[in-house]
Short mmCIF file of C-alpha atoms and ligand atoms in Angstrom, two decimals:
data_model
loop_
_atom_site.label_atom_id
_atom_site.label_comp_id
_atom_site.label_asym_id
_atom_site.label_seq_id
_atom_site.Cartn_x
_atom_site.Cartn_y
_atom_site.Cartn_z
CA UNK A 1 0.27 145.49 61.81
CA UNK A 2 -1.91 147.42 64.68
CA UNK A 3 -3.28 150.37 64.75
CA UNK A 4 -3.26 152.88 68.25
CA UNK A 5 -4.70 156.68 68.08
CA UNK A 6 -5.24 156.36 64.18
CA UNK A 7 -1.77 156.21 63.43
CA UNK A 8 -1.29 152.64 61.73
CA UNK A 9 1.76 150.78 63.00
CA UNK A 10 3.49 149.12 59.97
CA UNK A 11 6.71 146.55 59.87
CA UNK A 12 7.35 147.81 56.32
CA UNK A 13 10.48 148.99 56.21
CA UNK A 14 9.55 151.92 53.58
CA UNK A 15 7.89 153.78 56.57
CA UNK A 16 11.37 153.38 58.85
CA UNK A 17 13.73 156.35 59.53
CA UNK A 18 16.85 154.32 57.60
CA UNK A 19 14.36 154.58 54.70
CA UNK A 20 14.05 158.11 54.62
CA UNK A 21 17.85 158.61 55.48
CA UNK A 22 18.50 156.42 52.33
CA UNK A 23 15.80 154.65 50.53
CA UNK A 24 17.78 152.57 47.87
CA UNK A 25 18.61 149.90 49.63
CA UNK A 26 14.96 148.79 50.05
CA UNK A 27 14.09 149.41 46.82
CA UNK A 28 16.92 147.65 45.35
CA UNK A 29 15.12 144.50 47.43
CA UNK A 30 11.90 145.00 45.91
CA UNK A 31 12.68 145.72 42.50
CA UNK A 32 13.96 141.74 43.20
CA UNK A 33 12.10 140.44 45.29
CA UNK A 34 8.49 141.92 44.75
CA UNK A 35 8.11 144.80 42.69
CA UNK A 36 4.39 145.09 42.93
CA UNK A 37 4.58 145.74 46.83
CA UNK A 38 1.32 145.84 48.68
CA UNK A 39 1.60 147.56 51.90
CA UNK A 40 -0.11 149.09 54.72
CA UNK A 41 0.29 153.37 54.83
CA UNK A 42 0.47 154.61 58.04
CA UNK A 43 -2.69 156.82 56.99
CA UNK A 44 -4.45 153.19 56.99
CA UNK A 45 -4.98 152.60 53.73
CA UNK A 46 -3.55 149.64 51.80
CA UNK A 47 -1.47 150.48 48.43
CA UNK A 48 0.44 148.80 45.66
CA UNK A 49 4.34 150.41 45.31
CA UNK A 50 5.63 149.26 41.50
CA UNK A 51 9.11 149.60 41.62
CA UNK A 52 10.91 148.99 38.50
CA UNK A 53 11.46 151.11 35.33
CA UNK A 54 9.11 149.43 32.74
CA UNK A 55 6.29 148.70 35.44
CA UNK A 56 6.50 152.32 36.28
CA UNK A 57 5.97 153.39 32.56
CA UNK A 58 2.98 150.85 32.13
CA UNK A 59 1.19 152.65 35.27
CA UNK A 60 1.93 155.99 34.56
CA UNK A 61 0.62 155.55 31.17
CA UNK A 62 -2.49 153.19 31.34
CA UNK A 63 -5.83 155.02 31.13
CA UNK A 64 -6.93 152.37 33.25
CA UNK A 65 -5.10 154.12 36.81
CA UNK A 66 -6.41 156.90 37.40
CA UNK A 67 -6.85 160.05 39.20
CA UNK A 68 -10.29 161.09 40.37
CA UNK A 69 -11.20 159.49 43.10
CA UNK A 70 -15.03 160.58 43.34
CA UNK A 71 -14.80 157.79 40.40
CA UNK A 72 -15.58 155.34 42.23
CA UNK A 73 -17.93 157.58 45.12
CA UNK A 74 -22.05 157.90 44.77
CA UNK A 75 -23.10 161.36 44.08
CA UNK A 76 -23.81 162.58 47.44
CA UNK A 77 -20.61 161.20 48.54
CA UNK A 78 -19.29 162.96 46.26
CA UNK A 79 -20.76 166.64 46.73
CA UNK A 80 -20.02 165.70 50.61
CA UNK A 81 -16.39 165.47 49.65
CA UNK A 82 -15.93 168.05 46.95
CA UNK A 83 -17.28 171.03 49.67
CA UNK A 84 -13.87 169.91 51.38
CA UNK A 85 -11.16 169.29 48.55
CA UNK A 86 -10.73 172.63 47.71
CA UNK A 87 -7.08 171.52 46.66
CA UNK A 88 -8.11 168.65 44.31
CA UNK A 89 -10.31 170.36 41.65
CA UNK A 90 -6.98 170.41 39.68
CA UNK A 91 -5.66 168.62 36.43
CA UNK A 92 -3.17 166.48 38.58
CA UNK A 93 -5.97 164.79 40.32
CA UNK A 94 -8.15 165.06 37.23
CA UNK A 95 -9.03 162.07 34.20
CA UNK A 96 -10.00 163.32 30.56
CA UNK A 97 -11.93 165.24 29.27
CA UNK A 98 -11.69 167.08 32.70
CA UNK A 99 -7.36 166.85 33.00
CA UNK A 100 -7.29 168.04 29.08
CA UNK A 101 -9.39 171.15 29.81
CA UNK A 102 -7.98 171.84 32.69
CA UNK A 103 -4.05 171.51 31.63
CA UNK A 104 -5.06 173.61 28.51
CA UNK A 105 -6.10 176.82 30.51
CA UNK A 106 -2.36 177.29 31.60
CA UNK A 107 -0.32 175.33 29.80
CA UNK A 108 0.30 178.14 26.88
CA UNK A 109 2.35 179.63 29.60
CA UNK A 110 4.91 176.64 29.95
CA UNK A 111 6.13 176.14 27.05
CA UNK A 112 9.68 175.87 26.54
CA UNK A 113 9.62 179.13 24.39
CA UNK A 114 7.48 181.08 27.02
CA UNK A 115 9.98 179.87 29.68
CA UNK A 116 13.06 180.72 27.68
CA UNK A 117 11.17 184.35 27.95
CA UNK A 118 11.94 183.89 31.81
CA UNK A 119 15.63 183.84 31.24
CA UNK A 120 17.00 187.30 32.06
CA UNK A 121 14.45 187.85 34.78
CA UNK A 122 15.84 184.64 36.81
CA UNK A 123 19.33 185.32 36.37
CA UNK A 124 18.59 188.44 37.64
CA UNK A 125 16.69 187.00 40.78
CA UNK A 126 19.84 184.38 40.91
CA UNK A 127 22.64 187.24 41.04
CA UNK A 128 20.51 189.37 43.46
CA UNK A 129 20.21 185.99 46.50
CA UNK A 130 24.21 185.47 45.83
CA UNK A 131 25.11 188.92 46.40
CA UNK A 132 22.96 189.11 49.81
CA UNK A 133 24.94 186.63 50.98
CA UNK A 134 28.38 186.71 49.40
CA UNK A 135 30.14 188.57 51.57
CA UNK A 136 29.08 185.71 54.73
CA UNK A 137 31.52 183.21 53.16
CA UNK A 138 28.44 180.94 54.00
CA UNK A 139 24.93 179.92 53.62
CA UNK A 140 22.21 177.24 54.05
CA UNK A 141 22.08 176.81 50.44
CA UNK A 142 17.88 176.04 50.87
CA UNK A 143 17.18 178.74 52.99
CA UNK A 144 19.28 181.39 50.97
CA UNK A 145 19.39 180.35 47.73
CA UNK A 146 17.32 177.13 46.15
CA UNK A 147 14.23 177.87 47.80
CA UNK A 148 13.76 181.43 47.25
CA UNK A 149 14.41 181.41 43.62
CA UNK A 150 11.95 178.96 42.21
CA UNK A 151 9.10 180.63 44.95
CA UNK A 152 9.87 184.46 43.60
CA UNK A 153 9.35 183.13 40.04
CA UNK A 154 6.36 181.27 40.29
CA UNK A 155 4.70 184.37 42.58
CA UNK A 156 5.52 186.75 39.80
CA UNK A 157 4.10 184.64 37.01
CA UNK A 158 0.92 184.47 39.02
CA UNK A 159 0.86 187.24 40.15
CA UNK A 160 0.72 186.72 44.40
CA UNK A 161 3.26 188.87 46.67
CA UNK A 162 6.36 186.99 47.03
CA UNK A 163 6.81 188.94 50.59
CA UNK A 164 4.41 186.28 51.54
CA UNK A 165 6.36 183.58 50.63
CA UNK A 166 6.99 182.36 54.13
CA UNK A 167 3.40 181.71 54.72
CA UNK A 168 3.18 179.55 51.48
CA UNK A 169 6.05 177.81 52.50
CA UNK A 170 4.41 176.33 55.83
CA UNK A 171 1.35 175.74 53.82
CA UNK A 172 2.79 173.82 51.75
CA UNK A 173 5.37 172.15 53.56
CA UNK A 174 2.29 170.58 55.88
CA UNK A 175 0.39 169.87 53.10
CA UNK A 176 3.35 167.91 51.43
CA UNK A 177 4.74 166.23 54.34
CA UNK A 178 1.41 165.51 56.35
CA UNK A 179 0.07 163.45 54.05
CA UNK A 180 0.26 160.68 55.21
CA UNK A 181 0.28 161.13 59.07
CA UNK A 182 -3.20 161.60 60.65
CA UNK A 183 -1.69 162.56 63.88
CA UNK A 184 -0.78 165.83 61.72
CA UNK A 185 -4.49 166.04 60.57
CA UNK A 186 -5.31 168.69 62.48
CA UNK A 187 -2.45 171.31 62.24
CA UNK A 188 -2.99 170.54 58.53
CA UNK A 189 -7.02 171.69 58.75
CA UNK A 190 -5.59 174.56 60.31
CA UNK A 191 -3.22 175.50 57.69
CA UNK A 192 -5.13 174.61 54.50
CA UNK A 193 -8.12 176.93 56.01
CA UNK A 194 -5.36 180.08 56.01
CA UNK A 195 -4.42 179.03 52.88
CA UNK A 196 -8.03 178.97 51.69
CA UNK A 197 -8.78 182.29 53.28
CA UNK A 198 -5.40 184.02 51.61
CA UNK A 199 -6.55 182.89 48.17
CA UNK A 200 -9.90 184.06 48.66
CA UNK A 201 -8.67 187.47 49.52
CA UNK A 202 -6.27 187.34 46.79
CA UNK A 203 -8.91 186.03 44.09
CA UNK A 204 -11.20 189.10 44.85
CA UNK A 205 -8.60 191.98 44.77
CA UNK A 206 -7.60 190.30 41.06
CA UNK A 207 -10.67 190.73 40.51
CA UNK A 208 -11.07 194.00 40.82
CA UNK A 209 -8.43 195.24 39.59
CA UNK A 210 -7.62 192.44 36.94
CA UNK A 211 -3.10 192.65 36.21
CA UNK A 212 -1.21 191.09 33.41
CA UNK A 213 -0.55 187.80 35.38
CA UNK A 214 -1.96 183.90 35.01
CA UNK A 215 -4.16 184.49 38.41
CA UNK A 216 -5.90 187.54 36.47
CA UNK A 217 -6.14 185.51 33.05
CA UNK A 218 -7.83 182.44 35.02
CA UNK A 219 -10.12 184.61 36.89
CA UNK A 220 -10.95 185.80 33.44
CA UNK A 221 -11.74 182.43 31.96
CA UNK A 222 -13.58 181.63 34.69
CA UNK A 223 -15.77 184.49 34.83
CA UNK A 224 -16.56 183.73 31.34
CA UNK A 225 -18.04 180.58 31.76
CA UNK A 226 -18.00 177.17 31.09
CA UNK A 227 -14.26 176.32 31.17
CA UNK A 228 -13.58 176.60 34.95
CA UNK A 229 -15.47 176.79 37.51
CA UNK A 230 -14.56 178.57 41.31
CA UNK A 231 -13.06 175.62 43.03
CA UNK A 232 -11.03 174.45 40.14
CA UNK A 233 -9.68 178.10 40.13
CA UNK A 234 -8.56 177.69 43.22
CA UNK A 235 -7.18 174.02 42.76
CA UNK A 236 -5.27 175.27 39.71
CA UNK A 237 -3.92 178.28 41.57
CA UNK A 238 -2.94 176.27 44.66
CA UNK A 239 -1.45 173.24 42.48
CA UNK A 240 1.00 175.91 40.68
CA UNK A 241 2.00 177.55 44.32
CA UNK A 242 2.63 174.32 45.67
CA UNK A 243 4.08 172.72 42.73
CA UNK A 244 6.51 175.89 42.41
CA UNK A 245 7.71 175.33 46.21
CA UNK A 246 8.25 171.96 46.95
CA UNK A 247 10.06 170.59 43.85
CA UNK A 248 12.76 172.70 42.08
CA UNK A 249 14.27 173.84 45.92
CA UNK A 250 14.88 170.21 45.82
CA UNK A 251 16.27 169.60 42.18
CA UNK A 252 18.80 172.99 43.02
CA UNK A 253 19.57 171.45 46.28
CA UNK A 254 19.83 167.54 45.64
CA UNK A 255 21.90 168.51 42.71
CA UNK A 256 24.71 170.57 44.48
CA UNK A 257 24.83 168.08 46.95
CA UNK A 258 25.86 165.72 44.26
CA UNK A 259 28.21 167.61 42.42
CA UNK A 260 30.19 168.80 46.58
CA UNK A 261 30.31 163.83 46.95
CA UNK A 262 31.52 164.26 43.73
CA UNK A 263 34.42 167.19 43.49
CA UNK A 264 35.78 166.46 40.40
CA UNK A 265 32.68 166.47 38.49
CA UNK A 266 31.78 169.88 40.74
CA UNK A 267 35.34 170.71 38.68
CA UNK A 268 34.23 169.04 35.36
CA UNK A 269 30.93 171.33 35.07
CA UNK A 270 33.16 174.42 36.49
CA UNK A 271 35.66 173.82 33.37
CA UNK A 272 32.75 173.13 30.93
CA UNK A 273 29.35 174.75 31.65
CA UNK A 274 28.08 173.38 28.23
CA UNK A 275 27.59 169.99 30.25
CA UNK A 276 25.08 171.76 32.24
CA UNK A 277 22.19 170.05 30.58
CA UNK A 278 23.46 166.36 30.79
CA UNK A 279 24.11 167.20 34.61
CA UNK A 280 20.86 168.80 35.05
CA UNK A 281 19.37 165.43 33.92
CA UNK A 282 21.54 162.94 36.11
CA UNK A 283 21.04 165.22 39.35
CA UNK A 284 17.05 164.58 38.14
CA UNK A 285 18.14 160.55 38.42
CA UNK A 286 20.27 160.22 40.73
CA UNK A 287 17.96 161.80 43.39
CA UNK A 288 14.90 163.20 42.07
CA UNK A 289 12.61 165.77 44.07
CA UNK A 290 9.61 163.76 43.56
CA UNK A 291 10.28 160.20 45.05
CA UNK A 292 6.96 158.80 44.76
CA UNK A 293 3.88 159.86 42.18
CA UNK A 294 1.09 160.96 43.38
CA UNK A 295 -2.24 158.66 44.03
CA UNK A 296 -3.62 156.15 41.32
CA UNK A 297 -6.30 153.92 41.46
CA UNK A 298 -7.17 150.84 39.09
CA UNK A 299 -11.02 151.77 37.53
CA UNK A 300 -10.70 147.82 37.21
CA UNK A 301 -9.22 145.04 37.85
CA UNK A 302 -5.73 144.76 36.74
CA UNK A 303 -2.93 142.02 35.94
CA UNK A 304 0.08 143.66 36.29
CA UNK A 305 3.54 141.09 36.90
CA UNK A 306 1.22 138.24 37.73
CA UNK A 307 -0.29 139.98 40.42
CA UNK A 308 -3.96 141.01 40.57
CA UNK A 309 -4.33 144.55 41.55
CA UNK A 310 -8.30 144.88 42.55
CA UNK A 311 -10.50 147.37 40.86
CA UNK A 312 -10.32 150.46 43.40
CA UNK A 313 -6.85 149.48 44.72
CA UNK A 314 -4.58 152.91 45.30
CA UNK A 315 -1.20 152.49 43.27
CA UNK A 316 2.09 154.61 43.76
CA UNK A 317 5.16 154.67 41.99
CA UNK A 318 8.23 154.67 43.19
CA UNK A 319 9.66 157.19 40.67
CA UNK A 320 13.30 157.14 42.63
CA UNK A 321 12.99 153.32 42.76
CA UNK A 322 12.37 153.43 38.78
CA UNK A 323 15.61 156.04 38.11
CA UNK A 324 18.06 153.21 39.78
CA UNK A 325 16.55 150.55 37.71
CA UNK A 326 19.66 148.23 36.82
CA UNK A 327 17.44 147.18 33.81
CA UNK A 328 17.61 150.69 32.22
CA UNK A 329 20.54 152.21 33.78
CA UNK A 330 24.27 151.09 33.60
CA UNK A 331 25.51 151.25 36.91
CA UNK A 332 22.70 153.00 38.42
CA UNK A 333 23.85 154.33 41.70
CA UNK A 334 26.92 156.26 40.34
CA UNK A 335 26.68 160.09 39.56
CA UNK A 336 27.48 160.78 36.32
CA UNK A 337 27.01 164.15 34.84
CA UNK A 338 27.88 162.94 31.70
CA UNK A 339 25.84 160.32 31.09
CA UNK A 340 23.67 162.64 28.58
CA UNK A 341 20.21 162.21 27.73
CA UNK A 342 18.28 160.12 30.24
CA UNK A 343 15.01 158.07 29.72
CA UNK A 344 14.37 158.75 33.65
CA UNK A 345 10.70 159.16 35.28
CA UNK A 346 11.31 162.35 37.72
CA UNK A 347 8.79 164.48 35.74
CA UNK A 348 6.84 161.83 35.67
CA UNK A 349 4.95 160.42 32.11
CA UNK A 350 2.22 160.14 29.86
CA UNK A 351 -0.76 162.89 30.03
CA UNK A 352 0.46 164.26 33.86
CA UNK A 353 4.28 164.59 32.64
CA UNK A 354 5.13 168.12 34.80
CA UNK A 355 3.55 171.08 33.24
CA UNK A 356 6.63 172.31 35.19
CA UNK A 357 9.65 170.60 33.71
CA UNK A 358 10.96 173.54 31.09
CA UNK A 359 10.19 176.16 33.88
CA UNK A 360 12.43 173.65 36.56
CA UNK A 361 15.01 172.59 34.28
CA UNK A 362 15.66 176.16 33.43
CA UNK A 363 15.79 177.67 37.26
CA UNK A 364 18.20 174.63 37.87
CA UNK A 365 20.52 175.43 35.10
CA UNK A 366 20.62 178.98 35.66
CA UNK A 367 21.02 178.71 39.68
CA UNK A 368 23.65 176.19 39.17
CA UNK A 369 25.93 177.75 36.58
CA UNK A 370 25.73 180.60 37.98
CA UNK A 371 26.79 179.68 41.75
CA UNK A 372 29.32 177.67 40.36
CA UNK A 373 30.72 180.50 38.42
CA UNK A 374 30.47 182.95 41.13
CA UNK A 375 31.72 180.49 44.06
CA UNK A 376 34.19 178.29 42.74
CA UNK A 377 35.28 176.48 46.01
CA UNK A 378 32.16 175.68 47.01
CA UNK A 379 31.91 173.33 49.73
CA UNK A 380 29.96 171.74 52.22
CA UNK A 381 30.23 173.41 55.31
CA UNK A 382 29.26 170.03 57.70
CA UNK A 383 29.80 166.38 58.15
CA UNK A 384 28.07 164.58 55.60
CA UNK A 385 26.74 162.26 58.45
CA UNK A 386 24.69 165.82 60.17
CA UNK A 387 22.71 165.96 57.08
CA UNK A 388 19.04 165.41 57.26
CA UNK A 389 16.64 164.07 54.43
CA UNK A 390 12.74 165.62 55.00
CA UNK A 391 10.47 162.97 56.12
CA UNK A 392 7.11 162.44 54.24
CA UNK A 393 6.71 159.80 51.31
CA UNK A 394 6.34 162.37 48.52
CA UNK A 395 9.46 164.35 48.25
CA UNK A 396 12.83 163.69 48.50
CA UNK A 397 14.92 166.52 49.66
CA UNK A 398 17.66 167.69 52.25
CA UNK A 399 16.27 169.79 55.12
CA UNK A 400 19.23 171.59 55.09
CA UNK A 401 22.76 171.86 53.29
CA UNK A 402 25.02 174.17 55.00
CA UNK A 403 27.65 175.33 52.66
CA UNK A 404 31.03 177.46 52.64
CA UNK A 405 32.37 179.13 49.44
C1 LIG B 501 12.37 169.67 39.56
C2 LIG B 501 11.17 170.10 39.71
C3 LIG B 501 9.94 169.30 39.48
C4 LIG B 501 9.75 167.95 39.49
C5 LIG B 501 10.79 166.85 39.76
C6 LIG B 501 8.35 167.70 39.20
C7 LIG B 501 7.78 166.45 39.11
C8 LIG B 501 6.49 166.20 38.73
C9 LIG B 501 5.92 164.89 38.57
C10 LIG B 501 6.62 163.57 38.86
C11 LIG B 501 4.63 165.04 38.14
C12 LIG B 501 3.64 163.90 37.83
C13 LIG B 501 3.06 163.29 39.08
C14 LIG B 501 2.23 162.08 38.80
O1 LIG B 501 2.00 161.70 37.62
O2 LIG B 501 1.78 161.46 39.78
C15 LIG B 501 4.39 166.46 38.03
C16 LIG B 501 3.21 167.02 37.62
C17 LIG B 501 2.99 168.36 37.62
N1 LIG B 501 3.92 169.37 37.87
FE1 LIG B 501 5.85 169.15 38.35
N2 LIG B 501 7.74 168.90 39.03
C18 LIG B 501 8.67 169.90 39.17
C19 LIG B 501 8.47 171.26 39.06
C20 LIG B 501 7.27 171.83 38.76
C21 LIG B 501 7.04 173.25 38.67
C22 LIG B 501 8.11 174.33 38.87
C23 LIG B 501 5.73 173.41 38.36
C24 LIG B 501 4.94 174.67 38.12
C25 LIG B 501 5.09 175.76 38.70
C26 LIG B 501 5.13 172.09 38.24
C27 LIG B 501 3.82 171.84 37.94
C28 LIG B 501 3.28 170.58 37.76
C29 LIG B 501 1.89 170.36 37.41
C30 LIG B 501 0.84 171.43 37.19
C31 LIG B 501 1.71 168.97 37.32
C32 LIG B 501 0.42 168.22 36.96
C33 LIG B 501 0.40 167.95 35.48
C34 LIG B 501 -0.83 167.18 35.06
O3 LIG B 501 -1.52 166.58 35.90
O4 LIG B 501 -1.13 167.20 33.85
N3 LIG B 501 6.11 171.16 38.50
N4 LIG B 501 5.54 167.15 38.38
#
């Protein structure tokens, strides 16, 4: 391992572009051979990768990982860092009580039943993209289709202008995919500044003139106190926008990609849409959006698999690893649509399960029934080979998936 201009040179072959091409070959070889992998990032920092199904559930639900950093930081460390983190006053990188108070101020709006309230308004959404591009023959599914529809929800639910959805979406894309390259570091100050600056704007018109959307009710709770204060307004708002962009597009997209390898199960679902919900699941296995959690760190030390895992020590899952667990799964790396309900860890578990999951399952089932129903003889519109998976540890998703129908 060496290190030249801050980037951190590393032999481990999760950092290599065959990795992010296809990454289940390696983890196959460490669920065997050592599935509690310490490695080097290439930010620098060492980290444990758990790998298989049950050690992913143990992490994911032991109080003793957790989320906040400033944990382990003196205070004036930690006011140092908090002036900067303007992204990370949010429940996902919050511990109890803070995560409980924090996931309470919006979760009223997720609820399956609240969501279900969605319904008409994203079909609507759905048959309004297809039509734009119907008479083409042919789209890039993201760019058309699975992208746009999960970012025009989530802006109307808050309450931002979904015009500017192309500025969120290079936000967020360098916030997702930079996160682990320092070389990025500074294109990424750049961005999360205009970011900043957008939701300050956006915070004081709400303000003002207060609508019926979640960005008006939080300003609202904040302004009356003690349950939030400004910079967790602006994590929580900036964890939903970001959350809404970078992880359904990819469910939608990963999904039909699946179902054009596998024709005959594109067929199966065409004959019987009441298999939708099995599929949705499997396409949530077989490749799902998120491929590693986000940051854990042991408050103390920690025997997990006869290894010692050091108080401080950062831990990831390897959610994707996890869904191909032999162990849990028969025959993990087929598709199957069918296989019904699934124990796997896409959304994640215990208290930071996806506040999202009833909001993503539902734009998923919607987008695909419906472009299924509409375009029958959909089909890939390139050599399989051309395709291109995003790079960046966190997500797993094509960059593009040119189709014909
Ligand atoms: C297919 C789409 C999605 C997938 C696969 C997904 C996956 C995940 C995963 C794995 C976590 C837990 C991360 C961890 O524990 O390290 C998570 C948390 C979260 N997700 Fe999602 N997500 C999706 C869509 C969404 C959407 C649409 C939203 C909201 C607009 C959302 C909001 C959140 C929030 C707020 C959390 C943090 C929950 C907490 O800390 O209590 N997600 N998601």
């Amino acid at each position: 391992m060496s290190s030249t201009n801050g980037k951190h040179e590393t032999n481990d072959q999760l950092f290599s572009p065959e990795f992010n091409q296809n990454p289940y070959p390696a983890f196959s070889k460490l669920r065997q051979e050592d599935p509690i992998h310490q490695t080097l990032l290439p930010n620098g920092n060492f980290s444990w990768i758990v790998t298989r199904y049950d050690d992913a559930v143990t992490v994911l639900k032991d109080p003793r990982f957790i989320k906040d950093y400033t944990y382990f930081l003196g205070k004036e460390q930690e006011e140092e860092q908090s002036e900067t983190s303007i992204f990370v006053k949010n429940m996902l990188f919050s511990d109890p009580p803070d995560h409980r108070r924090l996931r309470g101020l919006v979760q009223k709006a997720f609820t399956p039943k609240m969501i279900e309230g969605l319904r008409g308004r994203i079909e609507e959404i759905t048959n309004e993209l297809l039509d734009k591009v119907e008479p083409n023959g042919k789209m890039n599914l993201i760019d058309a289709f699975a992208f746009p529809l999960p970012i025009i929800v989530i802006c109307e639910m808050l309450g931002v202008p979904s015009q500017d959805r192309d500025k969120f979406r290079t936000w967020s894309n360098t916030l997702v995919e930079a996160s682990n390259d320092p070389e990025e570091a500074a294109q990424l100050q750049v961005h999360m500044e205009e970011f900043v600056m957008y939701l300050r704007q956006l915070i004081a018109i709400r303000r003002q003139d207060p609508k019926d959307d979640m960005i008006s009710k939080l300003i609202q709770s904040e302004e009356e106190g003690d349950s939030l204060s400004e910079q967790e307004l602006y994590g929580v708002i900036s964890l939903l926008i970001i959350a809404g962009h970078e992880t359904t597009v990819n469910l939608i997209t990963n999904g039909v990609f699946g179902l054009l390898e596998n024709p005959e199960q594109k067929q199966q679902l065409i004959n019987d849409p009441s298999i939708i919900e099995s599929a949705l699941e499997e396409f949530l296995r077989y490749n799902g959006p998120v491929e590693f959690s986000t940051d854990r760190w042991a408050a103390e030390a920690i025997e997990l698999r006869g290894k010692t895992i050091a108080k401080g020590d950062h831990v990831i899952v390897a959610l994707d690893s996890a869904n191909r667990d032999p162990e849990q799964f028969d025959d993990p790396d087929v598709f199957d649509i069918t296989r019904g309900k699934s124990k796997h860890l896409a959304f994640g578990k215990g208290i930071h399960f996806c506040l999202g999951a009833p909001l993503a399952r539902l734009e998923a089932e919607v987008a695909v029934t419906t472009l299924l129903r509409r375009m029958p003889d959909l089909q890939l519109n390139t050599t399989p080979e051309k395709l291109e998976w995003r790079p960046g540890m966190l997500m797993r998703g094509l960059k593009e998936l040119p189709v014909a129908f």
